Coordinates of C-alpha atoms in Angstrom, one line a residue:
Chain Y
M11 CA 74.0 116.7 88.0
L12 CA 73.8 114.6 91.1
K13 CA 70.5 113.0 92.1
I14 CA 69.8 111.3 95.4
D15 CA 66.7 109.2 94.8
H16 CA 64.9 108.1 98.0
L17 CA 68.1 106.8 99.5
T18 CA 68.1 104.7 102.6
K19 CA 71.1 103.1 104.2
R20 CA 71.0 100.8 107.2
Y21 CA 74.0 99.3 109.0
G22 CA 72.4 96.5 111.0
A23 CA 69.8 98.1 113.1
T24 CA 71.1 101.6 112.7
V25 CA 69.5 103.7 110.1
A26 CA 72.2 106.0 108.9
V27 CA 70.3 107.6 106.0
D28 CA 66.6 107.6 105.9
D29 CA 64.8 108.3 102.6
L30 CA 66.9 111.2 101.4
D31 CA 65.7 112.7 98.2
F32 CA 67.3 115.7 96.6
E33 CA 69.2 117.0 93.6
V34 CA 72.5 118.9 93.5
K35 CA 72.7 121.3 90.5
P36 CA 75.7 122.4 88.5
G37 CA 77.0 125.9 88.6
V38 CA 76.5 126.5 92.3
V39 CA 78.2 125.4 95.5
T40 CA 75.8 123.2 97.4
G41 CA 76.4 122.8 101.1
F42 CA 75.4 119.6 102.8
L43 CA 74.9 120.4 106.4
G44 CA 74.1 118.4 109.4
P45 CA 75.4 117.7 112.9
N46 CA 78.0 115.0 113.4
G47 CA 76.6 111.5 112.8
S48 CA 73.7 112.8 110.7
G49 CA 74.5 110.7 107.7
K50 CA 76.6 113.1 105.5
S51 CA 79.6 110.8 105.1
T52 CA 77.4 107.8 104.6
T53 CA 75.6 109.6 101.8
M54 CA 78.9 110.5 100.2
R55 CA 80.1 106.9 100.4
V56 CA 76.9 105.7 98.7
I57 CA 77.3 108.3 96.0
L58 CA 80.8 107.0 95.3
G59 CA 79.6 103.3 95.2
L60 CA 81.7 102.5 98.3
D61 CA 78.7 101.4 100.3
H62 CA 75.6 99.7 98.8
P63 CA 72.3 101.5 99.3
T64 CA 69.7 99.6 101.3
K65 CA 67.0 101.3 99.3
G66 CA 66.9 103.9 96.5
R67 CA 69.7 104.9 94.3
V68 CA 72.1 107.7 93.5
T69 CA 72.8 108.8 89.9
I70 CA 75.4 111.1 88.3
G71 CA 74.2 112.4 85.0
G72 CA 71.7 109.5 85.0
K73 CA 74.2 106.7 85.7
E74 CA 75.1 105.0 88.9
Y75 CA 78.7 105.4 90.0
R76 CA 79.6 101.8 89.2
E77 CA 78.4 102.2 85.7
L78 CA 80.8 105.0 85.0
K79 CA 83.8 104.3 82.7
D80 CA 86.8 106.1 84.0
P81 CA 84.9 107.5 87.0
L82 CA 87.6 110.0 87.9
R83 CA 86.9 111.9 84.7
E84 CA 83.3 112.4 85.8
V85 CA 83.4 112.6 89.6
G86 CA 86.2 113.9 91.8
A87 CA 86.0 113.3 95.5
L88 CA 87.8 114.1 98.7
L89 CA 86.5 112.0 101.6
D90 CA 89.3 111.6 104.0
A91 CA 92.6 113.4 103.2
K92 CA 94.6 110.9 105.4
A93 CA 93.3 107.9 103.5
V94 CA 96.4 107.5 101.4
A95 CA 99.2 104.9 101.6
P96 CA 101.7 106.7 103.9
G97 CA 104.8 105.1 102.3
R98 CA 104.1 106.3 98.8
T99 CA 105.1 109.7 97.4
A100 CA 102.5 112.2 96.4
R101 CA 103.5 111.9 92.8
N102 CA 103.3 108.1 92.8
H103 CA 100.0 108.2 94.5
L104 CA 98.6 110.5 91.7
R105 CA 100.4 108.5 89.0
A106 CA 98.7 105.3 90.1
L107 CA 95.3 107.0 90.2
A108 CA 95.9 108.6 86.7
A109 CA 96.9 105.3 85.2
S110 CA 93.7 103.5 86.4
N111 CA 91.5 106.0 84.6
N112 CA 93.6 106.5 81.4
I113 CA 94.5 110.0 82.4
K114 CA 97.7 111.3 80.8
R115 CA 100.8 111.6 83.1
S116 CA 101.3 115.3 82.4
R117 CA 98.1 115.9 84.2
V118 CA 99.7 114.7 87.5
D119 CA 102.2 117.6 87.3
E120 CA 99.4 120.1 86.5
V121 CA 97.3 119.2 89.6
L122 CA 100.4 119.1 91.8
E123 CA 101.3 122.6 90.6
F124 CA 97.7 123.9 90.9
T125 CA 97.3 122.7 94.5
G126 CA 100.7 124.1 95.5
I127 CA 102.3 120.8 96.5
A128 CA 104.7 120.4 93.5
A129 CA 107.6 121.1 95.8
V130 CA 106.8 118.1 98.0
A131 CA 105.7 115.8 95.2
N132 CA 108.5 113.3 95.7
K133 CA 108.1 113.2 99.5
K134 CA 106.3 110.4 101.2
V135 CA 102.8 111.2 102.2
A136 CA 103.5 110.0 105.8
G137 CA 105.3 113.3 106.5
F138 CA 102.5 115.5 105.2
S139 CA 100.6 117.9 107.5
L140 CA 96.8 117.7 107.4
G141 CA 96.8 120.8 105.2
M142 CA 99.2 119.2 102.7
S143 CA 97.2 116.0 102.7
Q144 CA 94.0 118.0 102.0
R145 CA 95.7 119.6 99.0
L146 CA 96.9 116.2 97.8
G147 CA 93.3 114.9 98.1
I148 CA 92.1 117.9 96.1
A149 CA 94.8 117.2 93.5
G150 CA 93.4 113.6 93.3
A151 CA 89.9 114.9 92.9
L152 CA 90.9 117.3 90.1
L153 CA 93.0 114.7 88.2
G154 CA 90.3 113.7 85.8
D155 CA 88.9 117.3 85.3
P156 CA 85.5 116.0 86.5
G157 CA 82.2 117.8 86.2
V158 CA 81.0 116.8 89.6
L159 CA 83.1 117.3 92.8
L160 CA 82.4 116.0 96.3
F161 CA 84.2 117.2 99.4
D162 CA 83.5 115.8 102.9
E163 CA 84.4 118.2 105.6
P164 CA 87.1 119.9 103.6
V165 CA 88.0 122.7 105.9
N166 CA 88.7 120.5 108.9
G167 CA 92.3 121.0 109.9
L168 CA 93.0 123.8 107.5
D169 CA 94.6 127.0 108.6
P170 CA 92.8 130.3 107.9
E171 CA 94.8 130.8 104.7
G172 CA 93.9 127.3 103.5
I173 CA 90.3 127.9 104.3
R174 CA 90.2 131.1 102.3
W175 CA 92.0 129.3 99.4
I176 CA 89.5 126.4 99.4
R177 CA 86.4 128.8 99.5
E178 CA 87.7 130.6 96.5
F179 CA 88.5 127.3 94.8
F180 CA 84.9 126.0 95.3
R181 CA 83.6 129.2 93.9
S182 CA 85.7 129.0 90.8
L183 CA 84.8 125.4 90.2
A184 CA 81.1 126.3 90.4
N185 CA 81.6 129.3 88.1
E186 CA 83.1 126.9 85.5
G187 CA 79.7 125.2 85.5
R188 CA 80.6 122.2 87.7
T189 CA 78.5 120.6 90.4
V190 CA 80.2 121.2 93.7
F191 CA 78.8 119.4 96.8
V192 CA 80.5 120.1 100.1
S193 CA 79.5 118.6 103.4
S194 CA 80.1 120.3 106.8
H195 CA 78.8 120.4 110.3
L196 CA 79.7 124.0 110.6
M197 CA 76.9 126.4 109.5
S198 CA 79.2 129.4 109.7
E199 CA 81.4 127.8 107.1
M200 CA 78.5 127.0 104.8
A201 CA 77.1 130.5 105.2
V202 CA 80.2 131.9 103.5
S203 CA 81.1 129.2 101.1
A204 CA 77.8 127.8 99.8
D205 CA 75.0 129.2 97.6
Q206 CA 72.5 126.4 98.3
I207 CA 72.2 124.4 101.5
I208 CA 70.7 121.0 102.2
V209 CA 70.2 120.4 105.9
I210 CA 69.9 116.8 107.3
G211 CA 69.6 115.4 110.8
R212 CA 69.6 111.8 112.0
G213 CA 69.7 110.7 108.3
K214 CA 66.5 112.6 107.4
F215 CA 66.1 115.5 105.1
I216 CA 65.2 118.7 107.0
T217 CA 65.2 121.6 104.6
Q218 CA 66.8 122.9 101.5
G219 CA 67.3 126.4 100.2
S220 CA 69.5 129.4 99.5
V221 CA 71.4 130.8 102.5
D222 CA 69.2 134.0 102.4
V223 CA 65.9 132.1 102.2
L224 CA 66.8 129.8 105.1
T225 CA 67.7 132.8 107.3
A226 CA 64.5 134.7 106.4
T227 CA 62.2 131.8 107.1
A228 CA 63.7 131.3 110.5
K229 CA 61.9 132.4 113.6
G230 CA 63.2 135.9 114.4
S231 CA 62.7 137.7 117.7
V232 CA 62.3 141.4 118.6
F233 CA 64.0 143.1 121.4
V234 CA 61.8 145.7 123.1
R235 CA 62.4 148.1 126.1
T236 CA 59.5 150.2 127.3
S237 CA 58.3 152.4 130.2
D238 CA 56.2 149.5 131.5
N239 CA 57.5 146.1 130.6
T240 CA 55.1 144.2 132.8
K241 CA 52.0 145.7 131.3
L242 CA 53.4 145.1 127.7
T243 CA 54.1 141.5 128.5
S244 CA 50.5 140.8 129.4
T245 CA 49.3 142.8 126.4
L246 CA 51.6 140.8 124.0
R247 CA 50.6 137.5 125.6
T248 CA 47.0 138.1 124.8
R249 CA 48.1 138.6 121.2
H250 CA 49.9 135.2 121.2
G251 CA 53.4 136.6 121.5
V252 CA 56.0 134.5 123.3
V253 CA 57.7 136.9 125.7
H254 CA 60.9 136.4 127.7
E255 CA 62.3 138.9 130.1
I256 CA 65.9 139.4 129.2
N257 CA 66.9 141.6 132.1
D258 CA 65.3 144.3 134.2
N259 CA 64.8 146.6 131.3
G260 CA 64.1 144.5 128.2
L261 CA 62.0 141.8 126.6
S262 CA 62.6 139.4 123.9
V263 CA 59.4 138.7 121.8
E264 CA 58.9 135.8 119.4
G265 CA 55.9 135.3 117.1
L266 CA 55.1 139.0 116.7
S267 CA 56.7 141.5 114.3
S268 CA 58.0 144.8 115.4
D269 CA 55.0 146.5 113.8
D270 CA 52.7 144.4 115.9
I271 CA 54.5 145.2 119.1
G272 CA 54.7 148.9 118.3
R273 CA 51.0 149.1 117.7
A274 CA 50.2 147.1 120.8
A275 CA 52.3 149.4 122.9
F276 CA 50.7 152.5 121.4
E277 CA 47.2 151.2 122.0
S278 CA 48.1 150.4 125.7
G279 CA 49.6 153.8 126.2
I280 CA 53.1 152.4 126.8
A281 CA 56.1 154.4 125.6
I282 CA 58.6 152.5 123.6
L283 CA 62.2 153.3 124.4
E284 CA 63.8 150.8 122.1
L285 CA 62.5 148.4 119.5
T286 CA 64.9 146.2 117.6
P287 CA 64.2 143.2 115.3
Q288 CA 66.8 140.5 115.9
R289 CA 67.5 138.6 112.8
A290 CA 68.5 135.0 113.5
S291 CA 72.0 134.1 112.5
L292 CA 72.4 131.2 110.2
E293 CA 74.0 129.4 113.2
E294 CA 70.8 129.8 115.2
V295 CA 68.7 128.7 112.2
F296 CA 70.8 125.6 112.0
M297 CA 70.6 124.9 115.8
D298 CA 66.9 125.4 115.6
L299 CA 66.4 123.1 112.6
T300 CA 68.5 120.3 114.0
A301 CA 67.7 120.6 117.7
D302 CA 65.7 117.4 117.6
A303 CA 68.2 115.6 115.4
V304 CA 71.4 115.8 117.3
E305 CA 72.8 112.3 117.8
Y306 CA 75.2 113.1 120.5
G307 CA 73.9 116.0 122.4
G308 CA 75.8 117.4 125.4
H309 CA 74.0 118.1 128.6
A310 CA 74.0 121.4 130.4
I311 CA 76.8 121.5 132.8
D312 CA 74.7 122.4 135.9
K313 CA 72.3 119.5 135.3
T314 CA 73.8 116.3 136.4
S315 CA 72.4 113.2 134.7
D316 CA 70.5 111.1 137.1
E317 CA 70.1 108.0 135.0
Chain W
M39 CA 83.3 100.2 76.7
N40 CA 86.4 98.2 76.2
N41 CA 87.0 96.0 79.2
E42 CA 90.3 94.6 78.2
E43 CA 91.6 98.2 77.9
T44 CA 90.3 99.0 81.3
L45 CA 91.8 95.9 82.9
L46 CA 95.1 96.9 81.4
S47 CA 95.0 100.4 82.8
V48 CA 93.9 99.2 86.2
T49 CA 96.8 96.7 86.1
K50 CA 99.2 99.4 85.2
S51 CA 97.9 101.4 88.2
E52 CA 98.3 98.5 90.6
W53 CA 101.8 97.8 89.3
I54 CA 102.7 101.4 90.2
K55 CA 101.2 100.9 93.7
F56 CA 102.8 97.5 94.2
R57 CA 106.4 98.6 93.5
T58 CA 106.2 102.0 95.2
V59 CA 105.6 100.9 98.8
R60 CA 108.3 99.8 101.1
S61 CA 106.6 96.7 102.4
T62 CA 106.9 95.1 98.9
I63 CA 110.6 95.9 98.6
M64 CA 111.3 94.8 102.2
G65 CA 109.3 91.7 101.7
V66 CA 111.3 90.7 98.6
I67 CA 114.6 91.4 100.3
V68 CA 113.6 89.3 103.4
F69 CA 112.4 86.5 101.1
A70 CA 115.6 86.5 99.0
V71 CA 117.9 86.6 102.0
L72 CA 116.0 83.8 103.8
T73 CA 115.9 81.5 100.7
I74 CA 119.4 82.0 99.6
G75 CA 120.9 82.3 103.1
L76 CA 119.3 79.2 104.5
G77 CA 120.1 77.4 101.3
V78 CA 123.8 78.2 101.8
L79 CA 123.7 77.3 105.4
I80 CA 122.0 73.9 104.8
T81 CA 124.0 72.9 101.8
A82 CA 127.3 73.9 103.5
T83 CA 126.4 71.9 106.6
I84 CA 125.6 68.8 104.5
R85 CA 128.8 69.1 102.5
A86 CA 130.8 69.4 105.8
H87 CA 129.2 66.2 107.2
W88 CA 128.9 64.3 104.0
A89 CA 131.9 62.0 104.7
T90 CA 130.2 60.7 107.9
A91 CA 126.7 60.5 106.5
G92 CA 125.1 57.0 106.6
F93 CA 124.4 54.9 103.5
G94 CA 120.6 55.3 103.8
R95 CA 120.9 59.1 104.0
R96 CA 123.0 59.1 100.9
L97 CA 120.6 56.8 99.0
T98 CA 117.5 59.0 99.5
F99 CA 119.4 62.3 99.1
D100 CA 117.6 64.8 96.9
P101 CA 120.1 67.6 96.0
V102 CA 117.3 69.8 94.5
S103 CA 114.8 70.0 97.4
T104 CA 117.7 70.1 99.9
S105 CA 119.2 73.1 98.3
L106 CA 115.8 74.8 98.2
A107 CA 114.9 73.9 101.9
G108 CA 115.0 77.7 102.7
V109 CA 111.8 78.0 100.7
L110 CA 109.8 76.5 103.5
F111 CA 110.8 79.4 105.8
A112 CA 110.8 82.1 103.1
Q113 CA 107.2 81.2 102.2
F114 CA 106.1 83.4 105.1
A115 CA 107.7 86.5 103.7
V116 CA 105.9 85.8 100.4
G117 CA 102.6 85.4 102.2
V118 CA 103.1 88.7 103.9
I119 CA 103.8 90.4 100.6
G120 CA 100.6 89.1 99.2
S121 CA 98.6 90.0 102.3
L122 CA 99.8 93.5 102.7
F123 CA 99.1 94.2 99.0
I124 CA 95.5 94.5 100.0
T125 CA 95.3 94.8 103.8
S126 CA 97.6 97.8 103.9
E127 CA 95.0 99.6 101.7
Y128 CA 92.4 98.9 104.4
S129 CA 94.5 100.0 107.3
S130 CA 95.4 103.3 105.7
G131 CA 92.0 103.8 104.2
A132 CA 93.5 104.1 100.8
I133 CA 91.1 101.3 99.6
R134 CA 88.3 104.0 99.4
T135 CA 90.4 106.0 97.0
T136 CA 91.2 102.9 95.1
L137 CA 87.5 101.8 94.8
T138 CA 86.5 105.4 93.8
A139 CA 88.9 105.2 90.9
V140 CA 88.0 101.6 90.1
P141 CA 84.4 100.9 91.2
H142 CA 84.3 97.6 89.3
R143 CA 85.6 95.4 92.1
L144 CA 86.1 92.2 90.2
E145 CA 88.3 94.1 87.8
L146 CA 90.3 95.5 90.7
A147 CA 90.8 92.1 92.2
L148 CA 91.9 90.6 88.8
A149 CA 94.3 93.5 88.2
K150 CA 95.9 93.0 91.6
L151 CA 96.1 89.3 91.1
L152 CA 97.8 89.7 87.7
V153 CA 100.4 92.1 89.2
L154 CA 101.0 89.8 92.2
V155 CA 101.3 86.6 90.2
L156 CA 103.5 88.0 87.4
S157 CA 105.9 89.9 89.7
M158 CA 106.1 87.2 92.3
L159 CA 106.7 84.5 89.6
V160 CA 109.6 86.5 88.3
V161 CA 111.1 87.2 91.7
C162 CA 110.6 83.7 93.1
E163 CA 111.9 81.9 90.0
V164 CA 115.0 84.1 89.9
V165 CA 115.7 83.6 93.6
C166 CA 115.0 79.8 93.4
I167 CA 117.3 79.3 90.4
A168 CA 120.0 81.4 92.1
T169 CA 119.6 79.4 95.4
F170 CA 119.7 76.1 93.5
L171 CA 122.9 77.1 91.5
I172 CA 124.6 78.3 94.7
G173 CA 123.6 75.1 96.5
Q174 CA 124.9 72.9 93.7
A175 CA 128.2 74.8 93.5
I176 CA 128.6 74.1 97.3
F177 CA 127.9 70.4 96.8
A178 CA 130.2 70.1 93.8
G179 CA 132.9 67.6 94.1
V180 CA 131.8 66.3 97.5
V181 CA 128.1 65.5 97.6
T182 CA 126.5 63.1 95.1
P183 CA 124.3 62.7 93.2
T184 CA 124.5 66.1 91.7
A185 CA 121.7 68.0 90.0
S186 CA 121.6 70.4 87.0
L187 CA 119.1 72.7 85.3
S188 CA 119.8 70.8 82.0
N189 CA 118.2 67.8 83.6
G190 CA 114.4 68.0 83.0
A191 CA 113.3 66.6 86.4
D192 CA 115.7 68.9 88.3
L193 CA 114.6 71.9 86.2
R194 CA 110.9 71.1 86.9
A195 CA 111.5 70.9 90.6
V196 CA 113.3 74.2 90.7
L197 CA 110.7 76.0 88.6
L198 CA 107.8 74.5 90.6
A199 CA 109.4 75.8 93.8
G200 CA 108.9 79.3 92.4
V201 CA 105.4 78.5 91.3
Y202 CA 104.6 77.2 94.8
L203 CA 105.8 80.5 96.4
A204 CA 103.9 82.7 93.9
L205 CA 100.7 80.7 94.7
L206 CA 101.3 81.2 98.4
A207 CA 101.5 85.0 97.8
V208 CA 98.1 84.7 96.1
L209 CA 96.8 82.7 99.1
G210 CA 98.0 85.5 101.4
F211 CA 96.4 88.1 99.2
S212 CA 93.1 86.2 99.0
L213 CA 93.0 85.8 102.8
G214 CA 93.6 89.6 102.9
L215 CA 90.5 90.2 100.8
I216 CA 88.5 88.2 103.3
L217 CA 90.0 89.4 106.6
R218 CA 91.0 93.0 105.6
Q219 CA 93.3 93.4 108.6
S220 CA 97.1 92.8 108.3
A221 CA 97.6 91.2 111.7
A222 CA 94.6 88.9 111.4
C223 CA 95.5 87.9 107.9
I224 CA 99.2 87.1 108.6
S225 CA 98.1 85.2 111.8
V226 CA 95.8 83.0 109.8
F227 CA 98.3 82.5 107.1
V228 CA 101.0 81.4 109.6
S229 CA 98.4 79.2 111.4
I230 CA 97.5 77.4 108.1
L231 CA 101.2 76.7 107.4
L232 CA 102.5 76.0 111.0
I233 CA 99.7 75.4 113.5
V234 CA 97.6 73.1 111.4
P235 CA 100.4 70.6 111.0
I236 CA 101.0 70.7 114.7
I237 CA 97.3 70.0 115.4
M238 CA 97.6 67.2 112.8
L239 CA 100.2 65.5 115.0
L240 CA 97.7 65.2 117.8
L241 CA 95.3 63.2 115.6
P242 CA 95.3 59.4 115.3
Q243 CA 98.1 58.1 113.1
S244 CA 95.7 56.8 110.4
W245 CA 94.2 60.3 110.1
Q246 CA 97.6 61.8 109.9
N247 CA 98.5 59.5 107.1
S248 CA 95.4 60.5 105.1
Y249 CA 95.4 64.2 105.7
E250 CA 99.1 65.1 106.1
K251 CA 99.6 65.3 102.3
F252 CA 96.9 68.1 102.1
E253 CA 99.0 70.5 104.2
P254 CA 100.2 73.3 102.0
S255 CA 103.9 72.9 103.0
N256 CA 103.7 69.2 102.1
L257 CA 102.2 70.1 98.7
G258 CA 105.2 72.5 98.3
T259 CA 107.6 69.8 99.3
S260 CA 106.1 67.5 96.6
M261 CA 106.3 70.2 94.0
M262 CA 110.0 70.9 94.6
S263 CA 111.1 67.3 94.9
V264 CA 112.6 65.3 92.0
T265 CA 111.0 62.2 93.5
P266 CA 108.2 63.1 95.9
R267 CA 107.8 61.0 99.0
A268 CA 105.5 58.0 98.5
D269 CA 103.1 59.0 101.3
L270 CA 102.6 62.5 99.8
F271 CA 101.0 63.7 96.5
G272 CA 102.9 63.4 93.3
T273 CA 104.2 66.6 91.7
W274 CA 101.3 67.5 89.5
S275 CA 98.6 66.3 91.9
A276 CA 100.2 68.5 94.5
L277 CA 100.1 71.5 92.2
T278 CA 96.5 70.8 91.3
V279 CA 95.4 70.6 95.0
L280 CA 97.3 73.8 95.8
L281 CA 95.6 75.5 92.8
V282 CA 92.2 74.4 94.1
Y283 CA 92.9 75.9 97.5
V284 CA 94.0 79.2 96.0
V285 CA 91.1 79.4 93.5
V286 CA 88.6 78.7 96.3
V287 CA 90.0 81.2 98.8
F288 CA 90.4 83.9 96.0
G289 CA 86.8 83.2 94.9
V290 CA 85.5 83.7 98.4
G291 CA 87.7 86.9 98.8
V292 CA 86.4 88.4 95.5
T293 CA 82.8 87.6 96.4
M294 CA 83.2 89.3 99.8
L295 CA 84.9 92.3 98.2
Q296 CA 82.0 92.7 95.8
H297 CA 79.3 92.5 98.4
R298 CA 80.7 94.3 101.4
D299 CA 80.7 98.0 102.0
A300 CA 84.2 99.4 101.7

């Protein structure tokens, strides 16, 4: 099990991670979600002992990463698939990794076979496509048959076939009882590949929960079309509904359920022509949650910046 | 936990890494070609002009250091090999994979040091002995005095030339730990060996006389000479001073490796 214990990481004046505190449990795929620059990679680097925490600590089964003997046997990680010496062959890269952690050589061929790159094992990594590099990175992560696996933005650059493969692969790792922690800035990706999601923004914890729970707690809206939209609007506003006119014949209502709206219309003598609850997509939930926490937001195109 | 066992496995891993990149192989080839090639060129030139050489020239002639003169050029290749052993990991980002596999950074630095020192000692000694033998074969029959590996002082000078080069590889590696960038590291390495002596020439003569002997190349010259120049360090003092340099820079490098984020 992976435990992030009140972790803070500063780089000079920049606070990359601000008092993050959560646990990642075995047996499920846990998504680590946040916009770009929200501190996901920093958290991953601190977990792996690459960067030193400013405050707090991270433990894997009760131990800090640097205290692990033969760490590849306990934690497998893929941070950056291209971070491999380009002039070395895939097999030699894995052999060196295996040797450092007393992993037997036959395991190198096993992981090469499993990730489907055995045919290019004796080729230099420089010529690898991003997809092949990702597979090599995964082979390296699996080398020590670890109980905890970390993947930083693993689907970036993969083709649809590769994405499907990696999703099934995460699922099978979790089913084997391993802890699987996958970061992404794509909610849609997490929605299909993760069971549990931890959302952060600007280095801060925002929320945590299962995909279903997160969607359910999100602000939903109701689309309604009636014989007298203007009258209904004022009625709903007195009941604290937030009403937007969508076009000439419909309203979008937030803060009131479809039951509330139906009764209000009945009491005011308005005929309902259409009443549809709009369930927020996970993408909208995410946008909503992180709206204040986007580091590099784009401006609307029609508004020119007047700084 | 058995730390010796771990250091051994990390050293094995670093050995695989060291010999499986082209920069090492290319570096060794460039080093060997420079040392032997320049040795042949210099010894052959001296042989050709020996008949017309002056008495003073003949009197102070050192057949050992002369045949190994190429070392003072080839030392740059050795420094590059040492530098790239660590800086290439930073430029490719592979250092993060390395440190994930070996989070104990002192152990990593020691394993790399071990691989570098042992492999470079073997390579440099072989190349220096070969260069020396080729040089003496060229001198044979024409140039005197002659030198031979069966002579203790000659053998010492030849072996210390190899030691000098291996230590410069470690110096390059240690600078790499500090600077982390290949270009910066190689520039600094070259500056220490080439630019510092030039700056030294601009200083007053008395300063030059006191500090010149501390220049790494002059330490090398003392180490590979049968009879070191009187104004430079003696053989063993030169080795000691060079060792102090290397240990200090390596110590700073390891400390920085341990305390910085990767």
